């Protein structure tokens, strides 16, 4: 009996802690980004969408906490599917938007003049709109599969599809794993190029602090992938049942770590919008 209860309580506690941290952190971060920063900066556009993705995840975590704490799901299959899809697709959103931020910083540091026509808010909004549209389209067949899996369950259950009589498998898992590793490769390449560029211009001591902040952005991105995204990706291919939960905890923690990236990415994170707009025009 204890062997079945303990993992559920651990899940409830872990997701509860992530919710307590992630919800206010992302709500405040989104408020600061929208109120104090100009959406004319592509970097801010990507960060706003990343914060929205993380905030959606945190908002739906209480339902997951309730399920693991009580062992019941009274909200029906539709809410279960919505909660599951938002939780799973947050990883895809985060990895893509983090990579967008990484590429934007690469262009700003390595190709500042040649990339001016690319690094516009218009292009940034087009990119994030394309990402959201693709995720919605991909989730349509995913939601249908989840619905069928729930119908095959002999008990009222949500999130734990290994209880279903028909095993739930999807080719989208392989696509997700390939996406994460591709995004990781892009981040590694960007980090290497930016590190080499900054190292070759370290003679300007007045800008050493800014260079350190830039490298902290890339360091945070790589930490996010290696700690949060990669373990879950490998686990999805090699682990079955409840054994995947520790890696799911790590992946969910990304919503608590992302606000640190906003702070390092924007040296003027706490400044008023008027001052930020001036600096954006000068960039």
PDB file of C-alpha atoms in Angstrom:
ATOM      1  CA  UNK A   1       0.000   0.000   0.000  1.00  0.00           C
ATOM      2  CA  UNK A   2       2.791   2.409   0.957  1.00  0.00           C
ATOM      3  CA  UNK A   3       4.604   1.655  -2.282  1.00  0.00           C
ATOM      4  CA  UNK A   4       1.640   2.953  -4.272  1.00  0.00           C
ATOM      5  CA  UNK A   5       0.854   5.964  -2.075  1.00  0.00           C
ATOM      6  CA  UNK A   6       4.366   7.371  -1.608  1.00  0.00           C
ATOM      7  CA  UNK A   7       5.134   8.149  -5.267  1.00  0.00           C
ATOM      8  CA  UNK A   8       1.803   9.962  -5.635  1.00  0.00           C
ATOM      9  CA  UNK A   9       2.470  12.119  -2.582  1.00  0.00           C
ATOM     10  CA  UNK A  10       5.994  12.862  -3.781  1.00  0.00           C
ATOM     11  CA  UNK A  11       4.571  13.990  -7.127  1.00  0.00           C
ATOM     12  CA  UNK A  12       2.021  16.209  -5.386  1.00  0.00           C
ATOM     13  CA  UNK A  13       4.699  17.815  -3.192  1.00  0.00           C
ATOM     14  CA  UNK A  14       7.193  18.337  -6.035  1.00  0.00           C
ATOM     15  CA  UNK A  15       4.643  19.812  -8.434  1.00  0.00           C
ATOM     16  CA  UNK A  16       3.232  21.897  -5.586  1.00  0.00           C
ATOM     17  CA  UNK A  17       6.664  23.403  -4.862  1.00  0.00           C
ATOM     18  CA  UNK A  18       7.230  24.121  -8.556  1.00  0.00           C
ATOM     19  CA  UNK A  19       3.796  25.765  -8.726  1.00  0.00           C
ATOM     20  CA  UNK A  20       4.487  27.942  -5.665  1.00  0.00           C
ATOM     21  CA  UNK A  21       7.740  29.183  -7.209  1.00  0.00           C
ATOM     22  CA  UNK A  22       6.842  29.200 -10.897  1.00  0.00           C
ATOM     23  CA  UNK A  23       3.480  30.955 -10.740  1.00  0.00           C
ATOM     24  CA  UNK A  24       4.580  34.208  -9.035  1.00  0.00           C
ATOM     25  CA  UNK A  25       8.000  34.266 -10.740  1.00  0.00           C
ATOM     26  CA  UNK A  26       6.546  34.049 -14.239  1.00  0.00           C
ATOM     27  CA  UNK A  27       3.602  36.331 -13.470  1.00  0.00           C
ATOM     28  CA  UNK A  28       5.954  39.042 -12.167  1.00  0.00           C
ATOM     29  CA  UNK A  29       8.435  38.472 -15.018  1.00  0.00           C
ATOM     30  CA  UNK A  30       5.695  38.801 -17.630  1.00  0.00           C
ATOM     31  CA  UNK A  31       4.375  41.956 -15.931  1.00  0.00           C
ATOM     32  CA  UNK A  32       7.858  43.524 -15.907  1.00  0.00           C
ATOM     33  CA  UNK A  33       8.551  42.542 -19.522  1.00  0.00           C
ATOM     34  CA  UNK A  34       5.274  44.033 -20.748  1.00  0.00           C
ATOM     35  CA  UNK A  35       5.294  47.136 -18.557  1.00  0.00           C
ATOM     36  CA  UNK A  36       8.965  48.123 -18.557  1.00  0.00           C
ATOM     37  CA  UNK A  37      10.263  46.827 -21.893  1.00  0.00           C
ATOM     38  CA  UNK A  38       9.503  47.566 -25.502  1.00  0.00           C
ATOM     39  CA  UNK A  39       8.074  44.849 -27.706  1.00  0.00           C
ATOM     40  CA  UNK A  40      10.043  46.447 -30.534  1.00  0.00           C
ATOM     41  CA  UNK A  41      13.008  44.370 -29.343  1.00  0.00           C
ATOM     42  CA  UNK A  42      12.979  40.822 -30.795  1.00  0.00           C
ATOM     43  CA  UNK A  43      14.722  39.563 -27.665  1.00  0.00           C
ATOM     44  CA  UNK A  44      11.853  40.836 -25.506  1.00  0.00           C
ATOM     45  CA  UNK A  45       9.258  39.337 -27.887  1.00  0.00           C
ATOM     46  CA  UNK A  46      10.814  35.888 -27.441  1.00  0.00           C
ATOM     47  CA  UNK A  47      11.035  36.323 -23.673  1.00  0.00           C
ATOM     48  CA  UNK A  48       7.394  37.403 -23.402  1.00  0.00           C
ATOM     49  CA  UNK A  49       6.250  34.306 -25.265  1.00  0.00           C
ATOM     50  CA  UNK A  50       8.522  32.106 -23.150  1.00  0.00           C
ATOM     51  CA  UNK A  51       7.029  33.657 -20.006  1.00  0.00           C
ATOM     52  CA  UNK A  52       3.494  33.057 -21.341  1.00  0.00           C
ATOM     53  CA  UNK A  53       4.319  29.390 -21.999  1.00  0.00           C
ATOM     54  CA  UNK A  54       5.765  28.971 -18.495  1.00  0.00           C
ATOM     55  CA  UNK A  55       2.853  30.820 -16.900  1.00  0.00           C
ATOM     56  CA  UNK A  56       0.346  28.529 -18.648  1.00  0.00           C
ATOM     57  CA  UNK A  57       2.226  25.535 -17.284  1.00  0.00           C
ATOM     58  CA  UNK A  58       2.223  26.952 -13.748  1.00  0.00           C
ATOM     59  CA  UNK A  59      -1.484  27.860 -13.906  1.00  0.00           C
ATOM     60  CA  UNK A  60      -2.460  24.264 -14.717  1.00  0.00           C
ATOM     61  CA  UNK A  61      -0.121  22.659 -12.158  1.00  0.00           C
ATOM     62  CA  UNK A  62      -2.705  22.861  -9.318  1.00  0.00           C
ATOM     63  CA  UNK A  63      -4.840  20.321 -11.210  1.00  0.00           C
ATOM     64  CA  UNK A  64      -1.900  17.941 -11.392  1.00  0.00           C
ATOM     65  CA  UNK A  65      -1.198  18.483  -7.683  1.00  0.00           C
ATOM     66  CA  UNK A  66      -4.841  17.732  -6.854  1.00  0.00           C
ATOM     67  CA  UNK A  67      -4.808  14.510  -8.861  1.00  0.00           C
ATOM     68  CA  UNK A  68      -1.654  13.158  -7.228  1.00  0.00           C
ATOM     69  CA  UNK A  69      -2.752  14.273  -3.748  1.00  0.00           C
ATOM     70  CA  UNK A  70      -6.248  12.747  -3.896  1.00  0.00           C
ATOM     71  CA  UNK A  71      -5.948  10.041  -6.559  1.00  0.00           C
ATOM     72  CA  UNK A  72      -9.142  11.285  -8.201  1.00  0.00           C
ATOM     73  CA  UNK A  73      -9.946  13.334 -11.305  1.00  0.00           C
ATOM     74  CA  UNK A  74     -13.399  14.956 -11.221  1.00  0.00           C
ATOM     75  CA  UNK A  75     -12.910  17.419 -14.106  1.00  0.00           C
ATOM     76  CA  UNK A  76     -13.548  15.124 -17.068  1.00  0.00           C
ATOM     77  CA  UNK A  77     -11.432  13.989 -20.017  1.00  0.00           C
ATOM     78  CA  UNK A  78     -11.415  17.328 -21.855  1.00  0.00           C
ATOM     79  CA  UNK A  79      -9.716  19.204 -19.004  1.00  0.00           C
ATOM     80  CA  UNK A  80      -7.377  16.258 -18.494  1.00  0.00           C
ATOM     81  CA  UNK A  81      -6.302  16.370 -22.139  1.00  0.00           C
ATOM     82  CA  UNK A  82      -5.866  20.166 -22.065  1.00  0.00           C
ATOM     83  CA  UNK A  83      -3.766  19.991 -18.890  1.00  0.00           C
ATOM     84  CA  UNK A  84      -1.634  17.154 -20.267  1.00  0.00           C
ATOM     85  CA  UNK A  85      -1.020  18.849 -23.617  1.00  0.00           C
ATOM     86  CA  UNK A  86      -0.055  22.183 -22.017  1.00  0.00           C
ATOM     87  CA  UNK A  87       2.336  20.427 -19.639  1.00  0.00           C
ATOM     88  CA  UNK A  88       4.010  18.388 -22.370  1.00  0.00           C
ATOM     89  CA  UNK A  89       4.189  21.113 -24.992  1.00  0.00           C
ATOM     90  CA  UNK A  90       5.732  23.593 -22.570  1.00  0.00           C
ATOM     91  CA  UNK A  91       9.015  21.739 -23.076  1.00  0.00           C
ATOM     92  CA  UNK A  92       8.790  22.181 -26.841  1.00  0.00           C
ATOM     93  CA  UNK A  93       7.878  25.866 -26.476  1.00  0.00           C
ATOM     94  CA  UNK A  94      10.652  26.502 -23.976  1.00  0.00           C
ATOM     95  CA  UNK A  95      13.355  24.780 -26.016  1.00  0.00           C
ATOM     96  CA  UNK A  96      12.338  26.664 -29.177  1.00  0.00           C
ATOM     97  CA  UNK A  97      11.989  30.120 -27.576  1.00  0.00           C
ATOM     98  CA  UNK A  98      15.247  29.680 -25.629  1.00  0.00           C
ATOM     99  CA  UNK A  99      16.947  28.808 -28.911  1.00  0.00           C
ATOM    100  CA  UNK A 100      15.407  31.881 -30.564  1.00  0.00           C
ATOM    101  CA  UNK A 101      16.858  34.028 -27.768  1.00  0.00           C
ATOM    102  CA  UNK A 102      20.210  32.308 -28.217  1.00  0.00           C
ATOM    103  CA  UNK A 103      20.247  32.897 -31.988  1.00  0.00           C
ATOM    104  CA  UNK A 104      19.152  36.522 -31.503  1.00  0.00           C
ATOM    105  CA  UNK A 105      22.073  37.123 -29.133  1.00  0.00           C
ATOM    106  CA  UNK A 106      24.418  35.408 -31.590  1.00  0.00           C
ATOM    107  CA  UNK A 107      23.347  37.750 -34.382  1.00  0.00           C
ATOM    108  CA  UNK A 108      23.601  40.794 -32.116  1.00  0.00           C
ATOM    109  CA  UNK A 109      27.126  39.920 -30.951  1.00  0.00           C
ATOM    110  CA  UNK A 110      28.736  38.262 -33.966  1.00  0.00           C
ATOM    111  CA  UNK A 111      26.889  39.933 -36.854  1.00  0.00           C
ATOM    112  CA  UNK A 112      25.543  43.208 -35.391  1.00  0.00           C
ATOM    113  CA  UNK A 113      25.372  45.162 -38.647  1.00  0.00           C
ATOM    114  CA  UNK A 114      24.487  42.442 -41.141  1.00  0.00           C
ATOM    115  CA  UNK A 115      21.659  41.141 -38.939  1.00  0.00           C
ATOM    116  CA  UNK A 116      19.846  44.451 -38.387  1.00  0.00           C
ATOM    117  CA  UNK A 117      17.268  43.710 -41.086  1.00  0.00           C
ATOM    118  CA  UNK A 118      16.634  40.253 -39.574  1.00  0.00           C
ATOM    119  CA  UNK A 119      16.462  41.243 -35.914  1.00  0.00           C
ATOM    120  CA  UNK A 120      13.161  43.120 -36.057  1.00  0.00           C
ATOM    121  CA  UNK A 121      10.068  42.790 -33.902  1.00  0.00           C
ATOM    122  CA  UNK A 122       8.023  41.997 -37.010  1.00  0.00           C
ATOM    123  CA  UNK A 123      10.165  38.969 -37.832  1.00  0.00           C
ATOM    124  CA  UNK A 124      10.151  37.922 -34.181  1.00  0.00           C
ATOM    125  CA  UNK A 125       6.344  37.990 -34.025  1.00  0.00           C
ATOM    126  CA  UNK A 126       6.133  36.012 -37.269  1.00  0.00           C
ATOM    127  CA  UNK A 127       8.472  33.394 -35.830  1.00  0.00           C
ATOM    128  CA  UNK A 128       6.578  32.983 -32.550  1.00  0.00           C
ATOM    129  CA  UNK A 129       3.220  32.923 -34.368  1.00  0.00           C
ATOM    130  CA  UNK A 130       4.541  30.126 -36.585  1.00  0.00           C
ATOM    131  CA  UNK A 131       5.691  28.179 -33.504  1.00  0.00           C
ATOM    132  CA  UNK A 132       2.337  28.513 -31.724  1.00  0.00           C
ATOM    133  CA  UNK A 133       0.448  27.543 -34.896  1.00  0.00           C
ATOM    134  CA  UNK A 134       2.610  24.454 -35.428  1.00  0.00           C
ATOM    135  CA  UNK A 135       2.134  23.382 -31.813  1.00  0.00           C
ATOM    136  CA  UNK A 136      -1.643  23.762 -32.097  1.00  0.00           C
ATOM    137  CA  UNK A 137      -1.732  21.707 -35.307  1.00  0.00           C
ATOM    138  CA  UNK A 138       0.529  19.016 -33.859  1.00  0.00           C
ATOM    139  CA  UNK A 139      -1.627  18.785 -30.748  1.00  0.00           C
ATOM    140  CA  UNK A 140      -4.802  17.994 -32.684  1.00  0.00           C
ATOM    141  CA  UNK A 141      -3.859  14.344 -33.428  1.00  0.00           C
ATOM    142  CA  UNK A 142      -2.167  14.195 -30.024  1.00  0.00           C
ATOM    143  CA  UNK A 143      -5.407  15.167 -28.294  1.00  0.00           C
ATOM    144  CA  UNK A 144      -7.344  12.563 -30.294  1.00  0.00           C
ATOM    145  CA  UNK A 145      -4.856   9.874 -29.216  1.00  0.00           C
ATOM    146  CA  UNK A 146      -5.110  10.978 -25.591  1.00  0.00           C
ATOM    147  CA  UNK A 147      -8.892  10.821 -25.771  1.00  0.00           C
ATOM    148  CA  UNK A 148      -8.784   7.262 -27.097  1.00  0.00           C
ATOM    149  CA  UNK A 149      -6.296   6.263 -24.404  1.00  0.00           C
ATOM    150  CA  UNK A 150      -8.560   7.627 -21.670  1.00  0.00           C
ATOM    151  CA  UNK A 151     -11.539   5.706 -23.071  1.00  0.00           C
ATOM    152  CA  UNK A 152      -9.517   2.500 -22.823  1.00  0.00           C
ATOM    153  CA  UNK A 153      -8.853   3.073 -19.126  1.00  0.00           C
ATOM    154  CA  UNK A 154     -10.795   0.888 -16.730  1.00  0.00           C
ATOM    155  CA  UNK A 155     -10.486   3.500 -13.943  1.00  0.00           C
ATOM    156  CA  UNK A 156     -10.921   7.269 -13.792  1.00  0.00           C
ATOM    157  CA  UNK A 157      -7.344   8.378 -14.337  1.00  0.00           C
ATOM    158  CA  UNK A 158      -5.391  11.325 -15.719  1.00  0.00           C
ATOM    159  CA  UNK A 159      -1.686  11.788 -16.497  1.00  0.00           C
ATOM    160  CA  UNK A 160      -0.896   8.122 -15.722  1.00  0.00           C
ATOM    161  CA  UNK A 161      -1.605   6.462 -19.070  1.00  0.00           C
ATOM    162  CA  UNK A 162       0.285   3.284 -18.200  1.00  0.00           C
ATOM    163  CA  UNK A 163      -2.886   2.280 -16.276  1.00  0.00           C
ATOM    164  CA  UNK A 164      -4.783   2.117 -19.559  1.00  0.00           C
ATOM    165  CA  UNK A 165      -5.502  -1.236 -21.135  1.00  0.00           C
ATOM    166  CA  UNK A 166      -4.055  -0.057 -24.451  1.00  0.00           C
ATOM    167  CA  UNK A 167      -0.484   1.285 -24.227  1.00  0.00           C
ATOM    168  CA  UNK A 168      -0.198   4.856 -25.388  1.00  0.00           C
ATOM    169  CA  UNK A 169       2.527   5.366 -27.981  1.00  0.00           C
ATOM    170  CA  UNK A 170       3.046   8.211 -30.394  1.00  0.00           C
ATOM    171  CA  UNK A 171       5.486   8.931 -33.190  1.00  0.00           C
ATOM    172  CA  UNK A 172       5.468  12.512 -31.923  1.00  0.00           C
ATOM    173  CA  UNK A 173       7.710  11.363 -29.070  1.00  0.00           C
ATOM    174  CA  UNK A 174      10.529  10.739 -31.532  1.00  0.00           C
ATOM    175  CA  UNK A 175       9.885  14.096 -33.187  1.00  0.00           C
ATOM    176  CA  UNK A 176      10.022  15.802 -29.789  1.00  0.00           C
ATOM    177  CA  UNK A 177      13.315  14.093 -28.880  1.00  0.00           C
ATOM    178  CA  UNK A 178      14.836  15.013 -32.256  1.00  0.00           C
ATOM    179  CA  UNK A 179      13.646  18.622 -31.781  1.00  0.00           C
ATOM    180  CA  UNK A 180      15.247  18.931 -28.342  1.00  0.00           C
ATOM    181  CA  UNK A 181      18.594  17.545 -29.500  1.00  0.00           C
ATOM    182  CA  UNK A 182      18.514  19.792 -32.581  1.00  0.00           C
ATOM    183  CA  UNK A 183      17.849  22.834 -30.400  1.00  0.00           C
ATOM    184  CA  UNK A 184      20.684  21.756 -28.094  1.00  0.00           C
ATOM    185  CA  UNK A 185      23.072  21.554 -31.068  1.00  0.00           C
ATOM    186  CA  UNK A 186      22.054  25.062 -32.174  1.00  0.00           C
ATOM    187  CA  UNK A 187      22.662  26.393 -28.653  1.00  0.00           C
ATOM    188  CA  UNK A 188      26.085  24.754 -28.462  1.00  0.00           C
ATOM    189  CA  UNK A 189      27.118  26.238 -31.827  1.00  0.00           C
ATOM    190  CA  UNK A 190      25.843  29.695 -30.836  1.00  0.00           C
ATOM    191  CA  UNK A 191      27.637  29.519 -27.492  1.00  0.00           C
ATOM    192  CA  UNK A 192      30.906  28.542 -29.165  1.00  0.00           C
ATOM    193  CA  UNK A 193      30.742  31.325 -31.771  1.00  0.00           C
ATOM    194  CA  UNK A 194      29.786  34.010 -29.242  1.00  0.00           C
ATOM    195  CA  UNK A 195      32.461  32.855 -26.785  1.00  0.00           C
ATOM    196  CA  UNK A 196      35.115  33.008 -29.497  1.00  0.00           C
ATOM    197  CA  UNK A 197      33.952  36.463 -30.642  1.00  0.00           C
ATOM    198  CA  UNK A 198      33.903  37.928 -27.130  1.00  0.00           C
ATOM    199  CA  UNK A 199      37.266  36.396 -26.270  1.00  0.00           C
ATOM    200  CA  UNK A 200      38.852  38.069 -29.298  1.00  0.00           C
ATOM    201  CA  UNK A 201      37.551  41.489 -28.180  1.00  0.00           C
ATOM    202  CA  UNK A 202      38.261  41.334 -24.457  1.00  0.00           C
ATOM    203  CA  UNK A 203      40.671  44.247 -24.693  1.00  0.00           C
ATOM    204  CA  UNK A 204      37.799  46.665 -24.072  1.00  0.00           C
ATOM    205  CA  UNK A 205      37.672  46.465 -20.270  1.00  0.00           C
ATOM    206  CA  UNK A 206      34.697  48.821 -20.050  1.00  0.00           C
ATOM    207  CA  UNK A 207      32.480  46.183 -21.633  1.00  0.00           C
ATOM    208  CA  UNK A 208      33.766  43.166 -19.705  1.00  0.00           C
ATOM    209  CA  UNK A 209      30.682  43.081 -17.474  1.00  0.00           C
ATOM    210  CA  UNK A 210      28.336  43.099 -20.467  1.00  0.00           C
ATOM    211  CA  UNK A 211      30.309  40.257 -22.025  1.00  0.00           C
ATOM    212  CA  UNK A 212      30.055  38.258 -18.814  1.00  0.00           C
ATOM    213  CA  UNK A 213      26.284  38.819 -18.780  1.00  0.00           C
ATOM    214  CA  UNK A 214      26.040  37.665 -22.394  1.00  0.00           C
ATOM    215  CA  UNK A 215      27.909  34.444 -21.575  1.00  0.00           C
ATOM    216  CA  UNK A 216      25.655  33.916 -18.549  1.00  0.00           C
ATOM    217  CA  UNK A 217      22.679  33.868 -20.927  1.00  0.00           C
ATOM    218  CA  UNK A 218      24.238  31.076 -22.973  1.00  0.00           C
ATOM    219  CA  UNK A 219      25.333  29.250 -19.823  1.00  0.00           C
ATOM    220  CA  UNK A 220      21.767  29.353 -18.480  1.00  0.00           C
ATOM    221  CA  UNK A 221      20.448  28.063 -21.805  1.00  0.00           C
ATOM    222  CA  UNK A 222      22.820  25.094 -21.779  1.00  0.00           C
ATOM    223  CA  UNK A 223      21.978  24.348 -18.135  1.00  0.00           C
ATOM    224  CA  UNK A 224      18.295  24.373 -19.058  1.00  0.00           C
ATOM    225  CA  UNK A 225      18.852  21.804 -21.794  1.00  0.00           C
ATOM    226  CA  UNK A 226      21.217  19.513 -19.895  1.00  0.00           C
ATOM    227  CA  UNK A 227      19.275  19.558 -16.613  1.00  0.00           C
ATOM    228  CA  UNK A 228      15.655  19.926 -17.713  1.00  0.00           C
ATOM    229  CA  UNK A 229      15.172  18.836 -21.323  1.00  0.00           C
ATOM    230  CA  UNK A 230      17.748  16.167 -22.227  1.00  0.00           C
ATOM    231  CA  UNK A 231      17.085  13.764 -19.292  1.00  0.00           C
ATOM    232  CA  UNK A 232      13.362  13.657 -20.103  1.00  0.00           C
ATOM    233  CA  UNK A 233      14.087  13.193 -23.813  1.00  0.00           C
ATOM    234  CA  UNK A 234      16.325  10.191 -23.147  1.00  0.00           C
ATOM    235  CA  UNK A 235      13.858   8.870 -20.570  1.00  0.00           C
ATOM    236  CA  UNK A 236      10.944   8.961 -23.017  1.00  0.00           C
ATOM    237  CA  UNK A 237      12.847   6.553 -25.278  1.00  0.00           C
ATOM    238  CA  UNK A 238      14.188   4.222 -22.597  1.00  0.00           C
ATOM    239  CA  UNK A 239      11.895   4.382 -19.533  1.00  0.00           C
ATOM    240  CA  UNK A 240       8.300   3.241 -19.065  1.00  0.00           C
ATOM    241  CA  UNK A 241       5.618   3.828 -16.449  1.00  0.00           C
ATOM    242  CA  UNK A 242       6.166   5.801 -13.243  1.00  0.00           C
ATOM    243  CA  UNK A 243       9.962   5.539 -13.533  1.00  0.00           C
ATOM    244  CA  UNK A 244       9.853   8.560 -15.855  1.00  0.00           C
ATOM    245  CA  UNK A 245       8.534  10.851 -13.099  1.00  0.00           C
ATOM    246  CA  UNK A 246      11.896  12.167 -11.761  1.00  0.00           C
ATOM    247  CA  UNK A 247      12.823  13.340 -15.258  1.00  0.00           C
ATOM    248  CA  UNK A 248       9.378  14.927 -15.652  1.00  0.00           C
ATOM    249  CA  UNK A 249       9.993  16.831 -12.402  1.00  0.00           C
ATOM    250  CA  UNK A 250      13.261  18.216 -13.794  1.00  0.00           C
ATOM    251  CA  UNK A 251      11.609  19.185 -17.073  1.00  0.00           C
ATOM    252  CA  UNK A 252       8.810  21.027 -15.246  1.00  0.00           C
ATOM    253  CA  UNK A 253      11.385  22.946 -13.190  1.00  0.00           C
ATOM    254  CA  UNK A 254      12.330  24.901 -16.307  1.00  0.00           C
ATOM    255  CA  UNK A 255       9.463  27.305 -15.577  1.00  0.00           C
ATOM    256  CA  UNK A 256      11.254  28.305 -12.357  1.00  0.00           C
ATOM    257  CA  UNK A 257      14.672  28.728 -14.005  1.00  0.00           C
ATOM    258  CA  UNK A 258      13.596  30.779 -17.030  1.00  0.00           C
ATOM    259  CA  UNK A 259      13.091  34.019 -15.017  1.00  0.00           C
ATOM    260  CA  UNK A 260      16.814  33.938 -14.191  1.00  0.00           C
ATOM    261  CA  UNK A 261      17.521  34.151 -17.909  1.00  0.00           C
ATOM    262  CA  UNK A 262      15.376  37.290 -18.206  1.00  0.00           C
ATOM    263  CA  UNK A 263      17.489  38.959 -15.536  1.00  0.00           C
ATOM    264  CA  UNK A 264      20.796  38.047 -17.182  1.00  0.00           C
ATOM    265  CA  UNK A 265      19.541  38.731 -20.707  1.00  0.00           C
ATOM    266  CA  UNK A 266      18.298  42.232 -19.940  1.00  0.00           C
ATOM    267  CA  UNK A 267      20.860  44.313 -18.122  1.00  0.00           C
ATOM    268  CA  UNK A 268      18.101  46.927 -17.871  1.00  0.00           C
ATOM    269  CA  UNK A 269      15.484  44.466 -16.597  1.00  0.00           C
ATOM    270  CA  UNK A 270      14.240  46.806 -13.858  1.00  0.00           C
ATOM    271  CA  UNK A 271      14.522  50.065 -15.801  1.00  0.00           C
ATOM    272  CA  UNK A 272      11.564  52.118 -16.970  1.00  0.00           C
ATOM    273  CA  UNK A 273      10.241  51.536 -20.484  1.00  0.00           C
ATOM    274  CA  UNK A 274      11.333  55.009 -21.645  1.00  0.00           C
ATOM    275  CA  UNK A 275      14.966  54.230 -20.824  1.00  0.00           C
ATOM    276  CA  UNK A 276      14.747  50.804 -22.424  1.00  0.00           C
ATOM    277  CA  UNK A 277      13.243  52.221 -25.614  1.00  0.00           C
ATOM    278  CA  UNK A 278      16.185  54.631 -25.893  1.00  0.00           C
ATOM    279  CA  UNK A 279      18.698  51.822 -25.459  1.00  0.00           C
ATOM    280  CA  UNK A 280      16.849  49.643 -27.963  1.00  0.00           C
ATOM    281  CA  UNK A 281      17.093  52.372 -30.617  1.00  0.00           C
ATOM    282  CA  UNK A 282      20.798  52.737 -29.896  1.00  0.00           C
ATOM    283  CA  UNK A 283      21.462  48.970 -30.135  1.00  0.00           C
TER     284      UNK A 283
END
